[in-house]
Amino acid sequence: MSDHHIALIPGDGIGVDVTEAAMKVMYVVAELENFTLRTETFPWSCAYYHETGAMMPQDGIETLRAFDAIFLGAVGWPETVPDAVSLHGLLLPIRKAFDQYANIRPHRLLPGVEGPLKSEAFDILCIRENTEGEYSGAGGRVHQGRENEVAVQTSVFTRSGVERILRFGFEQARARRGHLTSVTKSNAQQYSMVFWDDVTRALAADYPDVTVSHVHIDAMAAKMVMNPEELDVIVASNLFGDILTDLGAAIQGGLGFAASANICPDRSAPSMFEPVHGSAPDIAGKGIANPIAAIWSGAMMLRHLGESAAADRVERAIAAATGEGIGIRPGSHGTDEITNAVIAAMKG
């Protein structure tokens, strides 16, 4: 029997609600598929920041290093802690410390869910570079508060960083439908994005079975709305991938259905799994948050841990529940009702 040690960071707001819901599903599928999940919960959050002055303790990274995977609910409570503090104090340090350079976000319509587009037959996998680029944190501010104040934010693209995320994308495309779309803005950003395009073309020679397209970020935003069914695997930089995956969430029916994985592909450190949505403090604790994105993220975690049968079972159960109309519209069903419907489908 396989045994997996999972660190739970419910975080803020509805992160607590959806983490509890997702883990109910994970525990049930573990029993059904004959493996074990041992979990330990950490209270790191904006509330923790108010108590300690930090989003997590100084030894937080080393504490997490001992786990097989990390499951995160949501981070942020803007009314009490600036987003720049909460993000740079917890989520980004984990991604960077564990070299979780591949952020994976699937975008497709679940049965019964009505998206805003005419097209419904799309299945997009967005691969976002997760540790450098526009979110490298290079830059600063000088003369703050004065008329001559200057702010500089520098994007950092390394050859090794760009190569590895593109190779990861090529491998995903090879395992899917054989089409990779590289997204840049090389007509305006003549150094960093032209560099990205050059690396893409060089690597394409190693993957003759994969068709490669080069699309600018503005054109890609339009394409995801007008012709999403033509897309297979998208690879983009940290900022562009962040923006495009929120658009992807919108076309798949909303953030309540958007799952994600932060992957350390060589498995030298734990990977982290989280729903894309925020903490939604206004509905926290009310039992109305949609847990589907968190449950789907849990399925991605199980697949990464080698429990493919369990992951398939969870994903089929999500589809069965939404196919019955459960959780397909905001407010139509409560957190527990959606969770119980997924569990019932797994057992059925």
Short mmCIF file of C-alpha atoms in Angstrom, two decimals:
data_model
loop_
_atom_site.label_atom_id
_atom_site.label_comp_id
_atom_site.label_asym_id
_atom_site.label_seq_id
_atom_site.Cartn_x
_atom_site.Cartn_y
_atom_site.Cartn_z
CA MET A 1 0.00 0.00 0.00
CA SER A 2 1.38 3.40 -1.02
CA ASP A 3 1.66 6.07 1.64
CA HIS A 4 1.79 9.80 0.87
CA HIS A 5 2.61 12.57 3.33
CA ILE A 6 0.76 15.80 2.46
CA ALA A 7 1.24 19.29 3.91
CA LEU A 8 -2.05 21.21 4.06
CA ILE A 9 -2.00 25.01 4.03
CA PRO A 10 -5.69 26.04 3.99
CA GLY A 11 -4.65 29.70 4.08
CA ASP A 12 -7.27 32.43 4.09
CA GLY A 13 -10.99 32.87 3.51
CA ILE A 14 -12.64 30.14 1.49
CA GLY A 15 -9.29 28.41 1.23
CA VAL A 16 -10.19 26.82 4.54
CA ASP A 17 -13.60 25.73 3.24
CA VAL A 18 -12.45 24.23 -0.04
CA THR A 19 -9.40 22.52 1.45
CA GLU A 20 -11.62 20.69 3.93
CA ALA A 21 -13.99 19.71 1.12
CA ALA A 22 -11.23 18.55 -1.23
CA MET A 23 -9.56 16.46 1.45
CA LYS A 24 -12.85 14.71 2.26
CA VAL A 25 -12.82 13.54 -1.35
CA MET A 26 -9.13 12.64 -1.23
CA TYR A 27 -9.53 10.50 1.89
CA VAL A 28 -12.45 8.61 0.37
CA VAL A 29 -10.69 7.89 -2.92
CA ALA A 30 -7.58 6.80 -1.02
CA GLU A 31 -9.65 4.19 0.79
CA LEU A 32 -11.34 3.10 -2.42
CA GLU A 33 -8.04 2.78 -4.31
CA ASN A 34 -6.07 1.26 -1.39
CA PHE A 35 -3.46 3.87 -0.51
CA THR A 36 -3.03 6.21 2.43
CA LEU A 37 -2.77 9.97 2.81
CA ARG A 38 -1.15 11.29 5.96
CA THR A 39 -1.72 15.00 6.36
CA GLU A 40 -0.41 17.76 8.57
CA THR A 41 -2.05 21.18 8.63
CA PHE A 42 -0.17 24.47 8.90
CA PRO A 43 -1.97 27.70 9.90
CA TRP A 44 0.14 29.98 7.70
CA SER A 45 -2.10 32.79 6.49
CA CYS A 46 -2.85 36.48 6.85
CA ALA A 47 -4.15 35.75 10.36
CA TYR A 48 -0.79 34.12 11.10
CA TYR A 49 0.89 37.27 9.76
CA HIS A 50 -1.02 39.43 12.22
CA GLU A 51 0.04 37.18 15.06
CA THR A 52 3.72 36.78 14.12
CA GLY A 53 4.65 39.44 11.56
CA ALA A 54 5.34 36.80 8.89
CA MET A 55 3.23 34.69 6.54
CA MET A 56 5.14 31.59 7.61
CA PRO A 57 7.93 30.84 10.11
CA GLN A 58 11.59 31.18 9.18
CA ASP A 59 11.95 27.41 8.95
CA GLY A 60 8.75 27.03 6.94
CA ILE A 61 10.46 26.00 3.73
CA GLU A 62 12.57 23.36 5.46
CA THR A 63 9.49 22.08 7.26
CA LEU A 64 7.66 21.61 3.95
CA ARG A 65 10.64 19.95 2.28
CA ALA A 66 9.94 16.68 4.12
CA PHE A 67 6.51 16.24 2.50
CA ASP A 68 5.57 14.44 -0.71
CA ALA A 69 3.26 17.26 -1.81
CA ILE A 70 1.72 20.52 -0.61
CA PHE A 71 -1.98 21.35 -0.91
CA LEU A 72 -2.82 25.05 -0.66
CA GLY A 73 -6.31 26.53 -0.27
CA ALA A 74 -5.97 30.24 -0.98
CA VAL A 75 -3.85 33.14 0.23
CA GLY A 76 -4.89 36.73 0.80
CA TRP A 77 -7.04 39.07 2.86
CA PRO A 78 -6.50 42.46 1.19
CA GLU A 79 -8.39 44.46 3.79
CA THR A 80 -5.90 43.44 6.47
CA VAL A 81 -2.69 42.49 4.63
CA PRO A 82 -1.55 43.96 1.27
CA ASP A 83 -1.55 41.34 -1.50
CA ALA A 84 2.10 42.08 -2.23
CA VAL A 85 2.93 41.06 1.34
CA SER A 86 0.85 37.87 1.43
CA LEU A 87 1.95 36.73 -2.04
CA HIS A 88 5.65 37.37 -1.51
CA GLY A 89 5.51 35.99 2.00
CA LEU A 90 4.09 32.55 1.25
CA LEU A 91 3.13 31.44 -2.25
CA LEU A 92 6.06 32.79 -4.28
CA PRO A 93 8.77 31.70 -1.80
CA ILE A 94 7.42 28.14 -1.90
CA ARG A 95 7.35 28.06 -5.68
CA LYS A 96 10.89 29.38 -5.96
CA ALA A 97 12.48 27.46 -3.08
CA PHE A 98 11.23 24.14 -4.43
CA ASP A 99 11.95 25.03 -8.06
CA GLN A 100 8.30 24.51 -9.00
CA TYR A 101 8.96 26.02 -12.38
CA ALA A 102 6.02 24.50 -14.25
CA ASN A 103 2.59 25.85 -13.44
CA ILE A 104 -0.04 23.66 -15.09
CA ARG A 105 -3.64 24.77 -15.56
CA PRO A 106 -6.21 22.75 -17.55
CA HIS A 107 -9.08 24.56 -19.25
CA ARG A 108 -12.08 22.62 -20.49
CA LEU A 109 -15.82 22.72 -19.92
CA LEU A 110 -17.15 20.17 -17.47
CA PRO A 111 -20.42 18.43 -18.40
CA GLY A 112 -23.41 20.62 -17.63
CA VAL A 113 -21.37 23.81 -17.25
CA GLU A 114 -22.26 26.62 -19.63
CA GLY A 115 -19.36 28.83 -20.58
CA PRO A 116 -19.68 32.28 -22.15
CA LEU A 117 -18.47 31.17 -25.58
CA LYS A 118 -20.22 29.61 -28.54
CA SER A 119 -17.47 27.02 -28.71
CA GLU A 120 -17.64 24.24 -26.13
CA ALA A 121 -15.26 21.63 -27.58
CA PHE A 122 -11.99 23.03 -26.27
CA ASP A 123 -9.35 21.29 -24.18
CA ILE A 124 -6.42 23.57 -23.39
CA LEU A 125 -3.43 22.90 -21.16
CA CYS A 126 -1.64 26.10 -20.21
CA ILE A 127 1.96 25.77 -19.06
CA ARG A 128 3.19 28.89 -17.27
CA GLU A 129 6.82 29.53 -16.35
CA ASN A 130 6.63 29.85 -12.59
CA THR A 131 9.92 31.02 -11.09
CA GLU A 132 11.44 33.86 -13.12
CA GLY A 133 10.47 36.20 -15.95
CA GLU A 134 8.36 39.17 -14.94
CA TYR A 135 7.93 37.90 -11.37
CA SER A 136 11.62 37.53 -10.62
CA GLY A 137 11.50 40.32 -8.07
CA ALA A 138 14.42 42.20 -9.62
CA GLY A 139 14.14 45.96 -9.29
CA GLY A 140 13.42 48.60 -6.70
CA ARG A 141 12.20 52.08 -5.83
CA VAL A 142 14.26 55.14 -5.05
CA HIS A 143 13.34 58.63 -3.82
CA GLN A 144 10.06 57.23 -2.51
CA GLY A 145 7.33 59.79 -1.97
CA ARG A 146 9.17 62.55 -3.83
CA GLU A 147 8.44 64.07 -7.21
CA ASN A 148 11.48 62.37 -8.72
CA GLU A 149 10.55 58.90 -7.43
CA VAL A 150 11.64 56.07 -9.75
CA ALA A 151 10.38 52.47 -9.81
CA VAL A 152 12.15 49.79 -11.82
CA GLN A 153 10.86 46.24 -12.31
CA THR A 154 13.15 44.04 -14.38
CA SER A 155 12.12 40.82 -16.09
CA VAL A 156 14.76 38.11 -15.87
CA PHE A 157 14.83 35.33 -18.46
CA THR A 158 17.60 32.75 -18.32
CA ARG A 159 18.35 30.31 -21.09
CA SER A 160 18.09 27.38 -18.70
CA GLY A 161 14.76 28.66 -17.36
CA VAL A 162 13.23 29.22 -20.77
CA GLU A 163 14.56 25.95 -22.18
CA ARG A 164 13.22 23.82 -19.36
CA ILE A 165 9.69 25.24 -19.41
CA LEU A 166 9.53 24.90 -23.18
CA ARG A 167 10.79 21.31 -23.04
CA PHE A 168 8.16 20.58 -20.41
CA GLY A 169 5.54 22.04 -22.74
CA PHE A 170 6.82 20.06 -25.72
CA GLU A 171 6.60 16.84 -23.71
CA GLN A 172 3.03 17.64 -22.68
CA ALA A 173 2.10 18.39 -26.28
CA ARG A 174 3.69 15.14 -27.42
CA ALA A 175 1.53 13.25 -24.90
CA ARG A 176 -1.63 15.08 -25.99
CA ARG A 177 -2.54 16.23 -29.51
CA GLY A 178 0.90 17.28 -30.71
CA HIS A 179 0.44 21.05 -30.95
CA LEU A 180 2.34 23.64 -28.93
CA THR A 181 1.65 27.38 -29.02
CA SER A 182 4.39 29.64 -27.66
CA VAL A 183 3.07 33.01 -26.48
CA THR A 184 5.27 36.12 -26.44
CA LYS A 185 5.18 39.81 -27.36
CA SER A 186 8.35 39.81 -29.42
CA ASN A 187 7.22 42.59 -31.75
CA ALA A 188 7.40 45.03 -28.81
CA GLN A 189 9.81 43.37 -26.37
CA GLN A 190 12.75 42.96 -28.68
CA TYR A 191 15.14 41.39 -26.19
CA SER A 192 13.43 39.05 -23.74
CA MET A 193 10.63 37.87 -25.99
CA VAL A 194 12.74 37.56 -29.13
CA PHE A 195 15.09 35.47 -26.97
CA TRP A 196 12.12 33.27 -25.97
CA ASP A 197 11.13 32.87 -29.64
CA ASP A 198 14.71 31.95 -30.59
CA VAL A 199 14.87 29.26 -27.91
CA THR A 200 11.49 27.88 -28.99
CA ARG A 201 12.64 27.53 -32.59
CA ALA A 202 15.88 25.85 -31.55
CA LEU A 203 14.10 23.30 -29.34
CA ALA A 204 11.45 22.56 -31.94
CA ALA A 205 14.08 20.62 -33.91
CA ASP A 206 14.12 18.05 -31.07
CA TYR A 207 10.36 17.55 -31.37
CA PRO A 208 9.59 17.03 -35.06
CA ASP A 209 6.33 15.32 -34.12
CA VAL A 210 5.00 18.50 -32.46
CA THR A 211 3.55 21.35 -34.50
CA VAL A 212 4.66 24.74 -33.16
CA SER A 213 2.85 28.07 -33.43
CA HIS A 214 4.12 31.48 -32.31
CA VAL A 215 1.40 33.88 -31.20
CA HIS A 216 1.59 37.29 -29.55
CA ILE A 217 -0.15 37.67 -26.21
CA ASP A 218 -2.80 40.09 -27.49
CA ALA A 219 -3.66 37.83 -30.42
CA MET A 220 -3.75 34.83 -28.08
CA ALA A 221 -6.28 36.56 -25.83
CA ALA A 222 -8.53 36.99 -28.87
CA LYS A 223 -7.92 33.43 -30.06
CA MET A 224 -8.90 31.94 -26.71
CA VAL A 225 -12.25 33.69 -27.08
CA MET A 226 -12.86 33.23 -30.80
CA ASN A 227 -11.25 29.85 -31.58
CA PRO A 228 -10.29 28.02 -28.37
CA GLU A 229 -10.93 24.61 -29.92
CA GLU A 230 -7.82 25.10 -32.09
CA LEU A 231 -5.53 25.22 -29.06
CA ASP A 232 -3.77 22.31 -27.38
CA VAL A 233 -0.77 23.20 -25.17
CA ILE A 234 0.08 26.84 -24.51
CA VAL A 235 3.46 27.82 -23.05
CA ALA A 236 3.93 31.34 -21.73
CA SER A 237 6.04 33.42 -19.39
CA ASN A 238 5.13 34.03 -15.76
CA LEU A 239 3.09 37.18 -16.36
CA PHE A 240 1.53 36.19 -19.67
CA GLY A 241 0.65 32.74 -18.34
CA ASP A 242 -0.91 34.27 -15.24
CA ILE A 243 -3.17 36.50 -17.33
CA LEU A 244 -4.08 33.89 -19.93
CA THR A 245 -5.06 31.31 -17.32
CA ASP A 246 -7.55 33.70 -15.73
CA LEU A 247 -9.04 34.09 -19.20
CA GLY A 248 -8.98 30.31 -19.49
CA ALA A 249 -10.86 30.05 -16.21
CA ALA A 250 -13.47 32.48 -17.53
CA ILE A 251 -14.14 30.51 -20.70
CA GLN A 252 -14.46 27.27 -18.73
CA GLY A 253 -17.22 28.74 -16.61
CA GLY A 254 -15.41 30.66 -13.89
CA LEU A 255 -12.70 30.46 -11.27
CA GLY A 256 -14.71 27.90 -9.33
CA PHE A 257 -13.67 25.31 -11.93
CA ALA A 258 -10.02 26.33 -12.37
CA ALA A 259 -7.43 23.93 -10.95
CA SER A 260 -3.66 24.22 -10.96
CA ALA A 261 -0.41 22.48 -10.12
CA ASN A 262 3.00 23.96 -9.33
CA ILE A 263 5.35 21.21 -10.39
CA CYS A 264 8.97 20.45 -9.59
CA PRO A 265 9.42 18.08 -12.55
CA ASP A 266 12.58 16.33 -11.34
CA ARG A 267 10.86 15.61 -7.98
CA SER A 268 13.84 16.85 -5.99
CA ALA A 269 11.37 18.83 -3.88
CA PRO A 270 7.62 18.69 -3.21
CA SER A 271 5.16 20.09 -5.74
CA MET A 272 2.20 22.24 -4.71
CA PHE A 273 -1.44 22.04 -5.80
CA GLU A 274 -4.05 24.78 -5.46
CA PRO A 275 -7.27 26.10 -6.94
CA VAL A 276 -6.74 29.23 -9.02
CA HIS A 277 -9.43 31.27 -7.27
CA GLY A 278 -8.69 33.70 -4.47
CA SER A 279 -9.72 33.68 -0.84
CA ALA A 280 -13.08 35.47 -1.32
CA PRO A 281 -13.29 36.76 2.27
CA ASP A 282 -16.88 37.95 1.74
CA ILE A 283 -18.20 34.38 1.51
CA ALA A 284 -15.69 32.63 3.80
CA GLY A 285 -17.25 30.21 6.27
CA LYS A 286 -20.73 30.48 4.78
CA GLY A 287 -20.69 27.03 3.21
CA ILE A 288 -21.35 28.32 -0.30
CA ALA A 289 -17.88 28.23 -1.90
CA ASN A 290 -17.60 25.92 -4.91
CA PRO A 291 -14.97 23.27 -4.07
CA ILE A 292 -14.69 21.81 -7.58
CA ALA A 293 -11.46 23.67 -8.45
CA ALA A 294 -9.89 22.45 -5.21
CA ILE A 295 -11.09 18.89 -5.75
CA TRP A 296 -9.76 18.94 -9.32
CA SER A 297 -6.43 20.27 -7.98
CA GLY A 298 -6.45 17.32 -5.58
CA ALA A 299 -6.86 14.98 -8.53
CA MET A 300 -3.83 16.60 -10.16
CA MET A 301 -1.92 16.00 -6.93
CA LEU A 302 -2.87 12.33 -6.91
CA ARG A 303 -1.75 11.93 -10.52
CA HIS A 304 1.60 13.52 -9.69
CA LEU A 305 1.97 11.11 -6.76
CA GLY A 306 1.49 8.15 -9.09
CA GLU A 307 -2.13 7.43 -8.16
CA SER A 308 -3.50 7.72 -11.69
CA ALA A 309 -6.46 5.42 -11.11
CA ALA A 310 -7.54 7.53 -8.15
CA ALA A 311 -7.07 10.75 -10.13
CA ASP A 312 -9.20 9.37 -12.97
CA ARG A 313 -11.85 8.32 -10.48
CA VAL A 314 -12.03 11.80 -8.95
CA GLU A 315 -12.18 13.53 -12.32
CA ARG A 316 -14.94 11.20 -13.52
CA ALA A 317 -16.86 11.88 -10.32
CA ILE A 318 -16.55 15.65 -10.77
CA ALA A 319 -17.88 15.29 -14.31
CA ALA A 320 -20.71 13.05 -13.11
CA ALA A 321 -21.73 15.58 -10.45
CA THR A 322 -21.72 18.56 -12.80
CA GLY A 323 -23.47 16.44 -15.42
CA GLU A 324 -26.32 16.14 -12.93
CA GLY A 325 -26.36 19.90 -12.56
CA ILE A 326 -24.56 19.99 -9.21
CA GLY A 327 -22.34 23.01 -8.68
CA ILE A 328 -22.58 24.33 -12.22
CA ARG A 329 -23.71 27.86 -11.27
CA PRO A 330 -22.56 30.13 -8.44
CA GLY A 331 -24.79 29.71 -5.43
CA SER A 332 -26.83 26.86 -6.88
CA HIS A 333 -25.44 24.33 -4.37
CA GLY A 334 -23.50 24.57 -1.13
CA THR A 335 -19.98 23.36 -0.51
CA ASP A 336 -21.08 20.22 1.33
CA GLU A 337 -23.72 19.35 -1.27
CA ILE A 338 -21.19 19.52 -4.10
CA THR A 339 -18.61 17.57 -2.11
CA ASN A 340 -21.10 14.85 -1.19
CA ALA A 341 -22.22 14.56 -4.81
CA VAL A 342 -18.63 13.96 -5.95
CA ILE A 343 -18.10 11.37 -3.20
CA ALA A 344 -21.35 9.61 -4.10
CA ALA A 345 -20.29 9.47 -7.75
CA MET A 346 -16.92 7.97 -6.79
CA LYS A 347 -18.59 5.28 -4.73
CA GLY A 348 -21.20 4.58 -7.35
#
